[in-house]
């Protein structure tokens, strides 16, 4: 997407679709005059109410009389940053549906919007651009005709050009924000593609290949441990989950170091289960295909590391991705098995469907030991219970550090990827006690999201600045919930905002 910030007269804009944003009160006050200036029939005001995300496409004309296609863009009543991003998404989505590749936005009111929303112009510009990437995203590369067996076939064209028309005083901030928005937006698209690719297109090594490609392009190191190395390192959790599979596991390390001073070392750990059948503790068949999204944590770690590298954040960021599928079969691990993890801690596998925590256990201990990070954050589609608790829009999270918890909560508010903190109280550890091993990987009926977090906590070796984010709900929109179902890229923007806070 080519993004241009211009101060030229709106009447000279030659885009195929020009958006005029309105809050509902602006529409009441200035709607008539502004629409009349473009020769638009005022009857539309009977229907268009400027609700957040509402779009009405109309035909008017320029001052010089040439025809102009206009999108009225609703921002809602009290216009929040979320409303603004939502409007961008609807606008871009409508353009793509209309096969329009060249769009423009009248940002003359962006300074005023900065005042009402309490966010700076750069943040607003970034959110709008990110919203355009989000709304224009389609996943159609596996349709016949576009099919490419490597999964990198011709993609939906999306938006080729976005023009932002601003007042002279806002140019610099808009350009800065737009540049960041395009990084975040494109990294989210990459993450969504990985999540949407099904198990027969994306196996553990394919995540590694994607990571290597990104690392080469954006200047960070990628190391991949294959099965032999994983065996000699003694990553018993990852190996146990991989036992039933025909595809080898991979342990992927992304290593981004900034040019200048390193403010902090941050480890980001992402669950990379390319397909979760449940293993011998097999899942019910209904909607099992959605478990291709069980590597969403890995995708968001890759997206966030790429974004951080492109934005040159002054942090040493290590991404750790344990990757495998979780399959049943004669060689698969069995319920009741006791395994030894990388840390030496033994685990009774009460349920083979609680596989995410087994592979994360190895990655957390390895990351803590090898990189001595100041901060450790893991992100995973870990428990169905988190969907029961918080639904499909919000992620649950835990932290043993109140400052980090606050940063993560605020990052959620700013990125629009909302999170809610749950407790790590020790009383929950009772549920994962094992008779035969150090710990059980399941904790019985109640508080499944919390007992999963208590399990992970055992593998950070006393680290005092750790957080776990459970994205089982918001990582994937099931059929019928949105315009584009499937992978959402949730986590990329959230993690990037957290990283930015760590350098503040
Ligand atoms: N990948 C699932 C969690 C999940 C469920 C993610 C639904 C997205 C949507 C995870 O591996 C799992 O199966 N968890 C079990 C844990 C249980 C066996 C303790 C669960 O949530 O049922
Ligand atoms: Mn599972
Ligand atoms: Zn899983």
CSV table of C-alpha atoms and ligand atoms in Angstrom, one decimal, residues 271 273 276 283 291 294 353 355-356 381-382, ligand 3:
chain,number,residue,atom,x,y,z
A,271,UNK,CA,2.7,-21.1,21.2
A,273,UNK,CA,0.8,-25.6,17.5
A,276,UNK,CA,-4.4,-29.2,17.7
A,283,UNK,CA,-11.2,-33.2,20.7
A,291,UNK,CA,-7.5,-25.6,15.6
A,294,UNK,CA,-3.4,-22.9,17.5
A,353,UNK,CA,-5.1,-31.9,24.9
A,355,UNK,CA,-0.3,-29.6,25.0
A,356,UNK,CA,0.3,-25.9,24.8
A,381,UNK,CA,-4.2,-19.9,22.5
A,382,UNK,CA,-4.1,-21.8,25.7
B,3,LIG,ZN1,-3.8,-26.2,21.8
